[in-house]
């Protein structure tokens, strides 16, 4: 739409618009500003230069003094060009450049200072301020962040990174390369469209890829990709785009090869099976809180998958049902809490609210209760491995003497902190258990705290657990995170149900032994066994 002469004059001279005097508006025409669209060519520096010219016109006018000599002249006084008018013109120039970038034509309605230009200025300042924010590290493809999830993280990273055109770099990699010519309708009294909802997203979704500065932003995306894939198998996928530094093409190649629909469908199926089949019995150190977190994380992953493939996400009622079905515990308090949740099936009841259900269940977690009621001193601090020496049962608690001293080897610094009674009791215990000669951990002749039979039993438990962990790790997907020690522990316990379902008595017996072993081994020792098994598996591969 072309503005009429009257509309142009109104834009520059109305008090609620730019607020210029007519003479000033006419003089600005000499500086090159005849139409609102001309402001797109005037940045802050050039507008200040125009203002300086208006303050010192340099020409002369007829002397208005009636007593002056006929034909005499005086220097023209400065044109009135107030600070408020200069500020509004600069803000209008930013808005008009924004409209040019997204292809929106100027109208009387979309260049009103209040509310359009004022609203745009606030959003524009917020966008510009992100240039000076702390730079976010480029997400790197790794075992902890497999490529299918990395693509989402990299898109988020580009959305936070501003390019040379003052546009988030996600505009480079958006799905639609050439946008429709017609702009979506404006939101009422806003400078942005109803469809995208903000100035920033209008830029991301509408900025042209034909601009001369696009190549600069495209190259920047390529260098981020090179950093993210460096030293991985995915580096070869971006090699064809190295010469021209085509970040858009490189990212598209990675997504097509490693994060296509088939990969998202496989991820979705994996997470769906988790919430359907994973069981928590509360018989190990694996807490109910972590089991609930696995359900929550699985749902979040499915939400991401649903953006790429057609998948019906479960509602809260269904999620609560899967969670309760997965809890198989004989704890009376926990079962009573589950019964209350099932009974609370009203429109706003916990039966249809996953987070409310989670909050209600956690206080009844038998594993957490067991930890709270145990000794204040962490059991793992004096039992470092299932094959180690078990302290003599002095006092009321195993491994702790009547004086409260921990019956073990003490460093010189620790020994200095003991009182006289504790030192005496520790000395007697050392003599009885033959530890005077074994500061380095060697057993004395009289040390009988762990019988050969018990040591053999411990070794058998460790061996069984290690073999089972090795099987689990070999069956895991290469992109799957095997650093989830709690998940591996839970998988060890669920193998009994699988073996029973297959009617394999020998396998079920072996699986029960592994399950029982995990409940007898301390948390730190069990995780240490899993780490050793994982390292051994990596070396074999």
Tab-separated table of C-alpha atoms in Angstrom, residues 60-407:
chain	number	residue	atom	x	y	z
A	60	UNK	CA	20.817	32.853	5.069
A	61	UNK	CA	17.375	34.467	5.114
A	62	UNK	CA	16.098	37.994	4.674
A	63	UNK	CA	16.590	40.158	7.740
A	64	UNK	CA	13.146	40.444	9.411
A	65	UNK	CA	14.142	43.643	11.259
A	66	UNK	CA	12.088	46.536	9.740
A	67	UNK	CA	14.915	48.964	10.526
A	68	UNK	CA	17.461	46.836	8.717
A	69	UNK	CA	18.928	47.939	5.405
A	70	UNK	CA	16.903	46.759	2.468
A	71	UNK	CA	18.102	43.469	1.052
A	72	UNK	CA	20.167	42.563	4.127
A	73	UNK	CA	20.237	38.940	5.304
A	74	UNK	CA	21.004	37.012	8.470
A	75	UNK	CA	22.036	33.350	9.075
A	76	UNK	CA	19.027	31.028	9.158
A	77	UNK	CA	18.207	30.018	12.754
A	78	UNK	CA	18.410	26.287	13.626
A	79	UNK	CA	15.437	24.060	12.746
A	80	UNK	CA	13.608	22.639	15.736
A	81	UNK	CA	14.526	18.944	15.939
A	82	UNK	CA	13.877	17.782	19.510
A	83	UNK	CA	15.417	14.784	21.209
A	84	UNK	CA	12.037	13.039	21.409
A	85	UNK	CA	11.495	13.363	17.662
A	86	UNK	CA	14.997	12.037	16.950
A	87	UNK	CA	14.390	9.038	19.254
A	88	UNK	CA	11.059	8.222	17.614
A	89	UNK	CA	12.529	8.462	14.114
A	90	UNK	CA	15.324	6.032	15.071
A	91	UNK	CA	12.789	3.593	16.516
A	92	UNK	CA	10.597	3.921	13.430
A	93	UNK	CA	13.634	3.205	11.255
A	94	UNK	CA	14.282	-0.061	13.146
A	95	UNK	CA	10.644	-1.113	12.710
A	96	UNK	CA	10.642	-0.340	8.988
A	97	UNK	CA	13.869	-2.350	8.489
A	98	UNK	CA	12.161	-5.233	10.303
A	99	UNK	CA	9.183	-4.975	7.960
A	100	UNK	CA	11.540	-4.971	4.957
A	101	UNK	CA	13.266	-8.127	6.247
A	102	UNK	CA	10.043	-10.114	6.600
A	103	UNK	CA	8.380	-8.610	3.487
A	104	UNK	CA	5.586	-6.625	5.136
A	105	UNK	CA	4.264	-3.527	3.354
A	106	UNK	CA	3.824	-0.241	5.242
A	107	UNK	CA	0.328	0.929	6.145
A	108	UNK	CA	-0.998	3.772	8.245
A	109	UNK	CA	-2.045	1.269	10.916
A	110	UNK	CA	1.253	-0.612	11.244
A	111	UNK	CA	3.486	2.462	11.708
A	112	UNK	CA	1.613	4.101	14.580
A	113	UNK	CA	4.008	5.075	17.328
A	114	UNK	CA	1.638	3.999	20.079
A	115	UNK	CA	1.243	1.063	20.389
A	116	UNK	CA	3.053	-0.474	17.364
A	117	UNK	CA	6.483	1.219	17.401
A	118	UNK	CA	6.637	1.261	21.218
A	119	UNK	CA	5.903	-2.473	21.428
A	120	UNK	CA	8.435	-3.280	18.705
A	121	UNK	CA	11.147	-1.237	20.451
A	122	UNK	CA	10.772	-3.298	23.654
A	123	UNK	CA	11.037	-6.602	21.795
A	124	UNK	CA	13.931	-5.357	19.670
A	125	UNK	CA	15.938	-4.218	22.706
A	126	UNK	CA	15.440	-7.638	24.320
A	127	UNK	CA	16.668	-9.370	21.167
A	128	UNK	CA	19.737	-7.119	20.865
A	129	UNK	CA	20.632	-7.638	24.524
A	130	UNK	CA	21.162	-11.354	23.852
A	131	UNK	CA	24.230	-10.555	21.773
A	132	UNK	CA	26.058	-9.603	24.962
A	133	UNK	CA	24.789	-12.591	26.955
A	134	UNK	CA	27.231	-15.303	27.990
A	135	UNK	CA	27.876	-17.524	24.997
A	136	UNK	CA	26.369	-20.983	25.274
A	137	UNK	CA	28.654	-23.916	24.520
A	138	UNK	CA	27.932	-25.799	21.317
A	139	UNK	CA	26.203	-29.118	22.174
A	140	UNK	CA	28.494	-31.992	21.173
A	141	UNK	CA	27.349	-35.422	19.976
A	142	UNK	CA	28.340	-37.982	22.614
A	143	UNK	CA	27.164	-41.139	24.308
A	144	UNK	CA	25.325	-39.008	26.864
A	145	UNK	CA	23.755	-36.921	24.052
A	146	UNK	CA	23.119	-39.296	21.129
A	147	UNK	CA	22.607	-37.811	17.700
A	148	UNK	CA	18.823	-38.105	17.666
A	149	UNK	CA	18.535	-35.996	20.832
A	150	UNK	CA	21.461	-33.808	19.826
A	151	UNK	CA	19.512	-32.511	16.811
A	152	UNK	CA	16.930	-31.011	19.194
A	153	UNK	CA	19.641	-29.535	21.421
A	154	UNK	CA	21.453	-28.048	18.406
A	155	UNK	CA	18.236	-26.427	17.145
A	156	UNK	CA	17.754	-24.859	20.588
A	157	UNK	CA	21.357	-23.654	20.530
A	158	UNK	CA	20.844	-21.943	17.159
A	159	UNK	CA	17.676	-20.295	18.501
A	160	UNK	CA	19.732	-18.693	21.288
A	161	UNK	CA	22.561	-17.541	19.009
A	162	UNK	CA	22.140	-14.220	17.150
A	163	UNK	CA	23.638	-13.895	13.662
A	164	UNK	CA	25.041	-10.878	11.806
A	165	UNK	CA	21.555	-9.903	10.589
A	166	UNK	CA	20.291	-9.626	14.170
A	167	UNK	CA	18.260	-12.800	13.634
A	168	UNK	CA	18.572	-16.083	15.605
A	169	UNK	CA	20.571	-18.556	13.488
A	170	UNK	CA	17.699	-21.021	13.492
A	171	UNK	CA	16.375	-19.066	10.482
A	172	UNK	CA	19.241	-20.613	8.461
A	173	UNK	CA	18.104	-24.194	9.151
A	174	UNK	CA	14.319	-23.788	9.191
A	175	UNK	CA	12.384	-26.391	7.157
A	176	UNK	CA	10.953	-23.952	4.576
A	177	UNK	CA	13.737	-22.290	2.613
A	178	UNK	CA	11.631	-19.930	0.417
A	179	UNK	CA	8.793	-18.316	2.348
A	180	UNK	CA	5.418	-17.277	0.854
A	181	UNK	CA	5.291	-13.748	-0.514
A	182	UNK	CA	2.287	-12.718	1.575
A	183	UNK	CA	2.949	-11.957	5.243
A	184	UNK	CA	0.602	-13.467	7.832
A	185	UNK	CA	-1.870	-10.939	9.307
A	186	UNK	CA	-0.678	-8.774	12.173
A	187	UNK	CA	-1.845	-9.455	15.686
A	188	UNK	CA	-4.108	-6.664	16.919
A	189	UNK	CA	-2.069	-3.620	18.047
A	190	UNK	CA	1.179	-5.605	17.714
A	191	UNK	CA	4.114	-5.334	15.282
A	192	UNK	CA	4.261	-9.124	14.811
A	193	UNK	CA	1.953	-11.666	13.238
A	194	UNK	CA	-0.733	-13.660	14.997
A	195	UNK	CA	0.739	-16.854	13.511
A	196	UNK	CA	4.242	-16.612	14.987
A	197	UNK	CA	3.540	-14.504	18.060
A	198	UNK	CA	6.703	-12.377	18.356
A	199	UNK	CA	9.108	-10.177	16.428
A	200	UNK	CA	11.841	-12.788	16.900
A	201	UNK	CA	9.804	-15.645	15.439
A	202	UNK	CA	8.592	-13.480	12.563
A	203	UNK	CA	12.263	-12.964	11.672
A	204	UNK	CA	13.137	-16.660	12.041
A	205	UNK	CA	10.253	-17.815	9.862
A	206	UNK	CA	10.164	-14.990	7.295
A	207	UNK	CA	13.725	-13.686	6.800
A	208	UNK	CA	14.898	-14.268	3.226
A	209	UNK	CA	17.832	-16.537	2.376
A	210	UNK	CA	18.662	-14.272	-0.592
A	211	UNK	CA	20.162	-11.513	1.542
A	212	UNK	CA	23.936	-10.938	0.969
A	213	UNK	CA	24.593	-11.542	4.672
A	214	UNK	CA	22.902	-14.952	4.661
A	215	UNK	CA	26.135	-16.649	3.585
A	216	UNK	CA	27.880	-15.236	6.648
A	217	UNK	CA	25.284	-16.770	8.966
A	218	UNK	CA	25.252	-20.021	6.978
A	219	UNK	CA	29.025	-20.339	7.395
A	220	UNK	CA	28.702	-19.721	11.116
A	221	UNK	CA	26.261	-22.633	11.395
A	222	UNK	CA	28.740	-24.863	9.517
A	223	UNK	CA	31.554	-24.071	11.960
A	224	UNK	CA	29.267	-24.874	14.905
A	225	UNK	CA	28.464	-28.214	13.261
A	226	UNK	CA	32.136	-28.963	12.725
A	227	UNK	CA	32.763	-28.402	16.427
A	228	UNK	CA	29.775	-30.546	17.423
A	229	UNK	CA	30.814	-33.527	15.250
A	230	UNK	CA	34.593	-33.288	15.598
A	231	UNK	CA	36.127	-36.697	16.378
A	232	UNK	CA	32.859	-38.582	15.846
A	233	UNK	CA	31.591	-40.849	13.070
A	234	UNK	CA	29.233	-38.048	12.024
A	235	UNK	CA	32.061	-35.744	10.910
A	236	UNK	CA	32.117	-37.478	7.513
A	237	UNK	CA	28.527	-36.422	6.854
A	238	UNK	CA	29.410	-32.719	6.756
A	239	UNK	CA	32.634	-33.138	4.753
A	240	UNK	CA	30.926	-32.503	1.354
A	241	UNK	CA	29.821	-29.075	2.638
A	242	UNK	CA	33.232	-27.989	3.914
A	243	UNK	CA	34.393	-26.065	0.846
A	244	UNK	CA	31.377	-23.759	0.600
A	245	UNK	CA	30.731	-23.799	4.374
A	246	UNK	CA	27.082	-24.701	3.857
A	247	UNK	CA	25.733	-25.136	7.377
A	248	UNK	CA	22.148	-25.617	6.242
A	249	UNK	CA	23.086	-28.428	3.860
A	250	UNK	CA	25.366	-30.096	6.420
A	251	UNK	CA	22.711	-30.181	9.143
A	252	UNK	CA	20.107	-31.493	6.697
A	253	UNK	CA	22.503	-34.308	5.736
A	254	UNK	CA	23.023	-35.357	9.377
A	255	UNK	CA	19.301	-35.305	10.099
A	256	UNK	CA	18.454	-37.340	6.997
A	257	UNK	CA	21.067	-40.002	7.774
A	258	UNK	CA	20.889	-40.303	11.555
A	259	UNK	CA	17.723	-38.591	12.776
A	260	UNK	CA	15.151	-39.541	10.170
A	261	UNK	CA	11.632	-40.762	10.811
A	262	UNK	CA	12.802	-44.345	11.362
A	263	UNK	CA	15.118	-43.238	14.194
A	264	UNK	CA	12.382	-41.224	15.900
A	265	UNK	CA	9.958	-44.122	15.588
A	266	UNK	CA	12.508	-46.478	17.171
A	267	UNK	CA	13.097	-44.012	20.029
A	268	UNK	CA	9.365	-43.620	20.540
A	269	UNK	CA	8.868	-47.393	20.654
A	270	UNK	CA	11.705	-47.774	23.151
A	271	UNK	CA	10.257	-45.173	25.538
A	272	UNK	CA	6.731	-46.549	25.127
A	273	UNK	CA	7.952	-50.027	26.081
A	274	UNK	CA	9.690	-48.567	29.134
A	275	UNK	CA	6.531	-47.105	30.634
A	276	UNK	CA	4.594	-50.280	29.790
A	277	UNK	CA	7.026	-52.968	30.950
A	278	UNK	CA	9.527	-51.596	33.480
A	279	UNK	CA	8.822	-52.895	36.982
A	280	UNK	CA	9.829	-51.512	40.381
A	281	UNK	CA	9.751	-53.879	43.371
A	282	UNK	CA	11.432	-51.767	46.025
A	283	UNK	CA	13.815	-54.585	46.945
A	284	UNK	CA	17.088	-52.827	46.153
A	285	UNK	CA	18.639	-49.417	46.619
A	286	UNK	CA	16.804	-48.158	43.530
A	287	UNK	CA	14.357	-45.589	44.876
A	288	UNK	CA	10.775	-44.948	43.834
A	289	UNK	CA	11.725	-41.342	43.064
A	290	UNK	CA	14.149	-42.503	40.375
A	291	UNK	CA	11.594	-44.952	38.972
A	292	UNK	CA	9.075	-42.100	38.650
A	293	UNK	CA	11.775	-39.940	37.040
A	294	UNK	CA	12.299	-42.641	34.394
A	295	UNK	CA	8.580	-42.534	33.583
A	296	UNK	CA	8.652	-38.740	33.430
A	297	UNK	CA	11.731	-38.661	31.175
A	298	UNK	CA	10.232	-41.304	28.896
A	299	UNK	CA	7.135	-39.159	28.396
A	300	UNK	CA	9.248	-36.088	27.619
A	301	UNK	CA	11.152	-38.118	25.008
A	302	UNK	CA	7.872	-39.278	23.475
A	303	UNK	CA	6.715	-35.660	23.264
A	304	UNK	CA	9.851	-34.878	21.251
A	305	UNK	CA	9.254	-37.895	19.017
A	306	UNK	CA	5.647	-36.837	18.395
A	307	UNK	CA	6.969	-33.689	16.697
A	308	UNK	CA	8.618	-35.858	14.046
A	309	UNK	CA	6.325	-38.892	13.681
A	310	UNK	CA	2.614	-39.527	14.089
A	311	UNK	CA	2.208	-40.850	17.625
A	312	UNK	CA	-0.667	-40.649	20.091
A	313	UNK	CA	0.731	-39.467	23.410
A	314	UNK	CA	-0.796	-40.984	26.561
A	315	UNK	CA	-2.838	-38.597	28.689
A	316	UNK	CA	-2.257	-38.156	32.415
A	317	UNK	CA	-4.853	-40.802	33.326
A	318	UNK	CA	-3.058	-43.369	31.188
A	319	UNK	CA	0.380	-42.341	32.495
A	320	UNK	CA	-0.764	-42.774	36.099
A	321	UNK	CA	-2.142	-46.217	35.211
A	322	UNK	CA	1.184	-47.324	33.710
A	323	UNK	CA	3.076	-45.984	36.737
A	324	UNK	CA	0.884	-47.780	39.268
A	325	UNK	CA	1.001	-51.025	37.251
A	326	UNK	CA	4.803	-50.882	37.288
A	327	UNK	CA	4.983	-50.677	41.105
A	328	UNK	CA	5.005	-54.215	42.525
A	329	UNK	CA	5.809	-53.845	46.186
A	330	UNK	CA	4.572	-55.650	49.291
A	331	UNK	CA	4.999	-52.520	51.442
A	332	UNK	CA	1.672	-51.927	53.232
A	333	UNK	CA	1.989	-48.135	53.374
A	334	UNK	CA	2.807	-47.825	49.697
A	335	UNK	CA	-0.036	-50.127	48.673
A	336	UNK	CA	-2.458	-48.110	50.798
A	337	UNK	CA	-1.301	-44.925	49.048
A	338	UNK	CA	-1.840	-46.583	45.640
A	339	UNK	CA	-5.363	-47.585	46.697
A	340	UNK	CA	-6.131	-43.972	47.657
A	341	UNK	CA	-4.911	-42.739	44.264
A	342	UNK	CA	-7.099	-45.255	42.426
A	343	UNK	CA	-10.091	-44.159	44.474
A	344	UNK	CA	-9.424	-40.461	43.763
A	345	UNK	CA	-10.721	-40.660	40.190
A	346	UNK	CA	-12.721	-37.424	39.994
A	347	UNK	CA	-12.181	-34.739	37.324
A	348	UNK	CA	-9.388	-33.124	39.362
A	349	UNK	CA	-8.303	-36.241	41.230
A	350	UNK	CA	-4.827	-37.685	41.509
A	351	UNK	CA	-5.796	-40.624	39.265
A	352	UNK	CA	-5.690	-38.211	36.327
A	353	UNK	CA	-2.738	-36.086	37.446
A	354	UNK	CA	0.720	-37.662	37.044
A	355	UNK	CA	2.651	-35.051	39.046
A	356	UNK	CA	0.115	-35.054	41.890
A	357	UNK	CA	0.364	-38.849	41.998
A	358	UNK	CA	4.161	-38.709	42.084
A	359	UNK	CA	4.156	-36.195	44.954
A	360	UNK	CA	1.652	-38.314	46.891
A	361	UNK	CA	3.615	-41.563	46.479
A	362	UNK	CA	7.121	-40.370	47.357
A	363	UNK	CA	6.620	-40.139	51.175
A	364	UNK	CA	5.645	-43.850	51.142
A	365	UNK	CA	8.800	-45.027	49.343
A	366	UNK	CA	10.084	-48.036	51.365
A	367	UNK	CA	13.610	-47.627	49.994
A	368	UNK	CA	13.784	-44.016	51.151
A	369	UNK	CA	12.365	-44.987	54.558
A	370	UNK	CA	15.014	-47.686	54.901
A	371	UNK	CA	17.751	-45.147	54.211
A	372	UNK	CA	16.349	-42.649	56.713
A	373	UNK	CA	16.106	-45.242	59.468
A	374	UNK	CA	19.602	-46.583	58.885
A	375	UNK	CA	22.733	-45.383	60.665
A	376	UNK	CA	23.609	-41.712	60.242
A	377	UNK	CA	26.971	-42.882	59.053
A	378	UNK	CA	26.749	-44.061	55.437
A	379	UNK	CA	27.075	-47.832	55.294
A	380	UNK	CA	29.184	-47.474	52.145
A	381	UNK	CA	31.899	-45.586	54.045
A	382	UNK	CA	33.012	-48.701	55.904
A	383	UNK	CA	32.044	-51.454	53.460
A	384	UNK	CA	33.862	-50.539	50.255
A	385	UNK	CA	33.501	-53.898	48.535
A	386	UNK	CA	31.642	-57.165	49.129
A	387	UNK	CA	34.936	-59.054	49.168
A	388	UNK	CA	36.496	-56.898	51.849
A	389	UNK	CA	36.907	-57.487	55.562
A	390	UNK	CA	33.774	-57.147	57.720
A	391	UNK	CA	34.488	-55.334	60.971
A	392	UNK	CA	34.024	-57.071	64.273
A	393	UNK	CA	30.714	-56.354	65.999
A	394	UNK	CA	31.880	-54.287	68.982
A	395	UNK	CA	29.226	-52.068	70.563
A	396	UNK	CA	25.630	-51.825	69.441
A	397	UNK	CA	26.258	-51.537	65.691
A	398	UNK	CA	28.434	-53.643	63.411
A	399	UNK	CA	31.836	-52.065	62.946
A	400	UNK	CA	31.340	-49.477	65.718
A	401	UNK	CA	32.757	-49.866	69.202
A	402	UNK	CA	31.105	-49.082	72.545
A	403	UNK	CA	32.943	-45.760	72.661
A	404	UNK	CA	31.602	-44.831	69.228
A	405	UNK	CA	34.898	-45.409	67.442
A	406	UNK	CA	34.757	-46.958	63.965
A	407	UNK	CA	36.699	-50.225	64.095
